Tab-separated table of C-alpha atoms in Angstrom:
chain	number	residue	atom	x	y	z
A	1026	UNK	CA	0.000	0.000	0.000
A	1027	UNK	CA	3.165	2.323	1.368
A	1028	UNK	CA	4.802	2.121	-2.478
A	1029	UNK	CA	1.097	2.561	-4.380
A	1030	UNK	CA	0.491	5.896	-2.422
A	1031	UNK	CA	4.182	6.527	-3.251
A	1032	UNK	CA	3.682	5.520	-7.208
A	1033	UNK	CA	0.563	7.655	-7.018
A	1034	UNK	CA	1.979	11.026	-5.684
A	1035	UNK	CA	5.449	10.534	-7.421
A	1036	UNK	CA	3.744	10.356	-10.937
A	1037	UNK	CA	0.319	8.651	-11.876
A	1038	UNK	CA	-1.530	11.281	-10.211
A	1039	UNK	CA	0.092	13.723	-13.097
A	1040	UNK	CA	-0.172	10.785	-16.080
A	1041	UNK	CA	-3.358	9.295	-15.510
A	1042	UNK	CA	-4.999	11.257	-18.255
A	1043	UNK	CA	-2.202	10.433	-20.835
A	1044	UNK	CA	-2.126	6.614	-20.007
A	1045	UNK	CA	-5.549	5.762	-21.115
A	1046	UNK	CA	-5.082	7.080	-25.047
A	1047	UNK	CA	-1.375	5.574	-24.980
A	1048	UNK	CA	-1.981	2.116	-23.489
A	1049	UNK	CA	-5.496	1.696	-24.817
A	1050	UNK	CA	-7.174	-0.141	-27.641
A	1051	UNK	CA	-6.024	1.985	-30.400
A	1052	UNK	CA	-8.917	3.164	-33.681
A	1053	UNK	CA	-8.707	1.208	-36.152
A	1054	UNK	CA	-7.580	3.378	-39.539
A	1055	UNK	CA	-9.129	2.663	-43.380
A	1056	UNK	CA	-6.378	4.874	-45.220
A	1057	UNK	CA	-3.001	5.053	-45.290
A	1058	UNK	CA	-2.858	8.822	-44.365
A	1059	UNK	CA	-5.283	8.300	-41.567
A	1060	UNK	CA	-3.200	5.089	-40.062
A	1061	UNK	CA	0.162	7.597	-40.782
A	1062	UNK	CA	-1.432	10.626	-38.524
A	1063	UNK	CA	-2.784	7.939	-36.041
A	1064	UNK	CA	1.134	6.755	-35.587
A	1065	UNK	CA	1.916	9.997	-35.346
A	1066	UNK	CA	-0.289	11.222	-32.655
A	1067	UNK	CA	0.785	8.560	-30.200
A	1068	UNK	CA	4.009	9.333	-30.910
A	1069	UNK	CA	3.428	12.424	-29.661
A	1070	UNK	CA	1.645	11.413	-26.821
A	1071	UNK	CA	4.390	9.345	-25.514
A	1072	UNK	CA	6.814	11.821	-25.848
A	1073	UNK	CA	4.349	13.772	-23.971
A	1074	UNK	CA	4.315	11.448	-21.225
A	1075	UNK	CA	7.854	10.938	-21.450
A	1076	UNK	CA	8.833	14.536	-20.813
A	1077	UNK	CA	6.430	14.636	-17.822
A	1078	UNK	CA	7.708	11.847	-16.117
A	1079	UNK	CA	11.162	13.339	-16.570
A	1080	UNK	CA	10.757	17.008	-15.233
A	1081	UNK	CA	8.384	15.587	-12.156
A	1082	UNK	CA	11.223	12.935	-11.284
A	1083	UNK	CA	13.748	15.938	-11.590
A	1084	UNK	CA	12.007	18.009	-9.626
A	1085	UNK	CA	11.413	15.093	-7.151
A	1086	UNK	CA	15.288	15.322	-7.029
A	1087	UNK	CA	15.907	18.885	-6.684
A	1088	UNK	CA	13.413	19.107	-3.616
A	1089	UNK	CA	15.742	16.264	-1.952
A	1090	UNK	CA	13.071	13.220	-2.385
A	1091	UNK	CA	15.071	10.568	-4.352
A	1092	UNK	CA	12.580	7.962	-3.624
A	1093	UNK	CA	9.395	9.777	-4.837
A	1094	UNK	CA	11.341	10.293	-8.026
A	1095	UNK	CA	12.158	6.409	-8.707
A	1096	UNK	CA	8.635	5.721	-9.898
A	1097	UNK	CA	8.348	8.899	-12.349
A	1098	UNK	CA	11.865	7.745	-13.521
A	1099	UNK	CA	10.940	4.493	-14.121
A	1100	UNK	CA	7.761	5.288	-16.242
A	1101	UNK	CA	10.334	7.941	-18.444
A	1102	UNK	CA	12.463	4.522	-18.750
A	1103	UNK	CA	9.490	2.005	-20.374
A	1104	UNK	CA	7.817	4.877	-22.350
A	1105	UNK	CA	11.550	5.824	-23.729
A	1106	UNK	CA	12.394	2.263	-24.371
A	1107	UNK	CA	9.164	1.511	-25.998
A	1108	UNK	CA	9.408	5.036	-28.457
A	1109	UNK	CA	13.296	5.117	-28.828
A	1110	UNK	CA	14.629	1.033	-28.214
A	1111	UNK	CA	16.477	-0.551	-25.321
A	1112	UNK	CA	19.941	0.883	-26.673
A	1113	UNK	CA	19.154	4.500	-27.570
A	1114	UNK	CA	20.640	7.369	-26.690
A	1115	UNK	CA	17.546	9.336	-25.238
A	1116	UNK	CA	17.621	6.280	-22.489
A	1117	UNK	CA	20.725	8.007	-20.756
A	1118	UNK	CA	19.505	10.827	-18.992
A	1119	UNK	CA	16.679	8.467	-17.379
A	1120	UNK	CA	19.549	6.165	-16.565
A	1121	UNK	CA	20.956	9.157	-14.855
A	1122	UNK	CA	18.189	10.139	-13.028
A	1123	UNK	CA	17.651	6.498	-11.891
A	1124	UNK	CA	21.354	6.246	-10.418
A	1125	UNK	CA	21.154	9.842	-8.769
A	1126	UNK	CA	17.448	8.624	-6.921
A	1127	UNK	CA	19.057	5.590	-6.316
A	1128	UNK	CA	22.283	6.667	-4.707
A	1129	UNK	CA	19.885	9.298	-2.585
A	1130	UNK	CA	18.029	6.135	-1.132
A	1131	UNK	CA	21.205	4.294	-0.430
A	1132	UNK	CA	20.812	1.763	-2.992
A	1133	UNK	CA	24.325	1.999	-4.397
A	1134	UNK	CA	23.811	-1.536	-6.166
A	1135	UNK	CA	21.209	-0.193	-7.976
A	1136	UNK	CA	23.137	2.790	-9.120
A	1137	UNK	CA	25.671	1.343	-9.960
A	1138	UNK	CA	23.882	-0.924	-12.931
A	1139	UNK	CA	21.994	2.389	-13.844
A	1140	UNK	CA	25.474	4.043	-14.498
A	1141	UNK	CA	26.857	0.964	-16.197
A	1142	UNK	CA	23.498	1.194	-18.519
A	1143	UNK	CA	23.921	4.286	-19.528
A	1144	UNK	CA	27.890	4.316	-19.879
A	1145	UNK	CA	27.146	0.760	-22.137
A	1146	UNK	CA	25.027	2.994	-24.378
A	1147	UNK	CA	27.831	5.677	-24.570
A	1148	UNK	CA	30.291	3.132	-24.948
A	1149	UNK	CA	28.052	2.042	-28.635
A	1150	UNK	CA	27.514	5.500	-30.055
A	1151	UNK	CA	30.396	6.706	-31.845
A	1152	UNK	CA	28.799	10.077	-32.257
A	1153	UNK	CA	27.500	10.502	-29.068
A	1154	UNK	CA	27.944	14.314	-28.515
A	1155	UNK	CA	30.280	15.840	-25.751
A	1156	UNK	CA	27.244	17.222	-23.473
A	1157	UNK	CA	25.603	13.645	-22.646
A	1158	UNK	CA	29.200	12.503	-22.319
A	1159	UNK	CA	29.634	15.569	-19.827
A	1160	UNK	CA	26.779	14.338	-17.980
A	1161	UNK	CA	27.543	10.919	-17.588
A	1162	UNK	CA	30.558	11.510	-15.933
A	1163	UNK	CA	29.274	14.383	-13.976
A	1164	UNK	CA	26.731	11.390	-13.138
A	1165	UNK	CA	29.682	8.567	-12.338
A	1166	UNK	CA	31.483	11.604	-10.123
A	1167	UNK	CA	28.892	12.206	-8.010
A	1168	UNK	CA	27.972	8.717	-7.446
A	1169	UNK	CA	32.304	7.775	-6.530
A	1170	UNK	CA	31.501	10.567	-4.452
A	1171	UNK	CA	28.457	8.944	-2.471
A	1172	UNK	CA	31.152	5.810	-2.154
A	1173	UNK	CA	33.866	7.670	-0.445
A	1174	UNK	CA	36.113	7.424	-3.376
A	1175	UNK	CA	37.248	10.891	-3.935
A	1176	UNK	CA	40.278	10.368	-6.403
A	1177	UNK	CA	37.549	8.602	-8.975
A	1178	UNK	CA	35.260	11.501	-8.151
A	1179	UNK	CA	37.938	14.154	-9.199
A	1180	UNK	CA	38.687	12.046	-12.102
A	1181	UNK	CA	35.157	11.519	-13.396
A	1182	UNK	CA	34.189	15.557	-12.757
A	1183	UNK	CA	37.544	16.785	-14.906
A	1184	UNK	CA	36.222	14.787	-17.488
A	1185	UNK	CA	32.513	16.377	-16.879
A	1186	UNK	CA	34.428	19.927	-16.905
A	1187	UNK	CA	36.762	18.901	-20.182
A	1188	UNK	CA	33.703	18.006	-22.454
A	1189	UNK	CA	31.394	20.668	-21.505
A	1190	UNK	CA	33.342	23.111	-21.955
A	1191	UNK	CA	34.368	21.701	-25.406
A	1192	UNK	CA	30.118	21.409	-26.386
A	1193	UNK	CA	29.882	25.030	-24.483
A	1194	UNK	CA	32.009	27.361	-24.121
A	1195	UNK	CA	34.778	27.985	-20.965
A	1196	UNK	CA	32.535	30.263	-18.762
A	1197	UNK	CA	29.193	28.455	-19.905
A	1198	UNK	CA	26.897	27.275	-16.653
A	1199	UNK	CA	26.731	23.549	-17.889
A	1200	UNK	CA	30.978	23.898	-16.397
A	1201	UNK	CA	30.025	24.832	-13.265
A	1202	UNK	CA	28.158	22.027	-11.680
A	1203	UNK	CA	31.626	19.858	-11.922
A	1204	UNK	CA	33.855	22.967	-10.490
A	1205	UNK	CA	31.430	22.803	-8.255
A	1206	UNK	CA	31.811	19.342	-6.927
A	1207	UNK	CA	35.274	19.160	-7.220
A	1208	UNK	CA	35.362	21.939	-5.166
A	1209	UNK	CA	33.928	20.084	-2.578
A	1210	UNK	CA	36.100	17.332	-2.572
A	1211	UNK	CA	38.938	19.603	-2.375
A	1212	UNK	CA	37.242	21.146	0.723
A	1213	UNK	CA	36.371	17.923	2.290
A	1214	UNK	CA	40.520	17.091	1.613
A	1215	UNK	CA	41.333	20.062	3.489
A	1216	UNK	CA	42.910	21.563	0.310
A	1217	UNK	CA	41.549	24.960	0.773
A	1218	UNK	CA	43.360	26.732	-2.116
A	1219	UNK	CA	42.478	24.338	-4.622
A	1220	UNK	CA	38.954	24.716	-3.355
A	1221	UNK	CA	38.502	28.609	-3.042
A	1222	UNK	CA	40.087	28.769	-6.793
A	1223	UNK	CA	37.216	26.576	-7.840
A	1224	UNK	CA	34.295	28.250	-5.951
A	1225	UNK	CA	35.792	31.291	-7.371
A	1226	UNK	CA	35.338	30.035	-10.573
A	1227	UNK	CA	31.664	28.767	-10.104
């Protein structure tokens, strides 16, 4: 009963209204044209869902409630696996999200085969671009972090710094979250020079 109440407020109570059209016997089209804007329009109302079970888990994250943010990311997983495929690239931010809940509820287990999901999928796009690159390691930093091992944290955020500054720019606000970090490790080591430089920067 204690995880439906928590399914409910995390994300059906926003989706309810979108799951009946998606998941439901779909019309059945005479034309061509008709069956092509029927495909279409559940396309769109996936991607629909999608995004709102994305921004609710986010902002499930940001208000410090990792576990009322696992079902919302969860639902952004099976709709993006069902419009995209198992091995796309739109699958890694919801990997992300999954590993950064799960970390935040102490299931480092968990997180840990989120992160290897989403650095698999990396790992087979060639042309991945820099930014989700940036944000898997920013993802794999903050999670070494969460294990107490630092020198992989610092390792994983340079990397996070390195290729989003190369997808946007040296004083862009997508660098800052990994100063930012690192920063903090630098504190936590007692290296206070290191750390101001890098606050200064953020």
């Amino acid at each position: 009963v204690s995880h439906q109440r928590t399914d409910w407020i995390s994300i059906h109570g926003h989706i309810c209204h979108l799951l009946i059209p998606v998941l439901g016997p779909q019309p059945c089209f005479h034309s061509e044209k008709d069956r092509k804007h029927g495909k279409e329009q559940l396309l769109r109302r996936q991607e629909s869902l999608i995004a709102v079970a994305l921004s609710t888990a986010q902002a499930f994250l940001w208000a410090g409630k990792p576990l009322e943010a696992i079902p919302a990311a969860l639902q952004a997983l099976h709709f993006s696996s069902r419009v995209f495929g198992s091995g796309s690239v739109q699958l890694v931010p919801v990997y992300l999200l999954l590993a950064e809940a799960s970390t935040g509820t102490g299931h480092f287990r968990q997180a840990a085969k989120y992160l290897s999901q989403a650095q698999w999928i990396v790992l087979q796009t060639p042309d991945c671009s820099a930014a989700l690159q940036s944000k898997l390691h920013h993802g794999l930093g903050l999670f070494s972090v969460a294990e107490g091992n630092l020198d992989q944290a610092l390792y994983h955020l340079a990397n996070d710094v390195y290729l989003a500054t190369a997808e946007f720019g040296l004083s862009s606000v997508e660098v800052s979250g990994g100063y930012f970090h690192m920063a903090n490790i630098f504190f936590r080591q007692n290296k206070m020079d290191a750390a101001n430089s890098l606050y200064t920067e953020v």
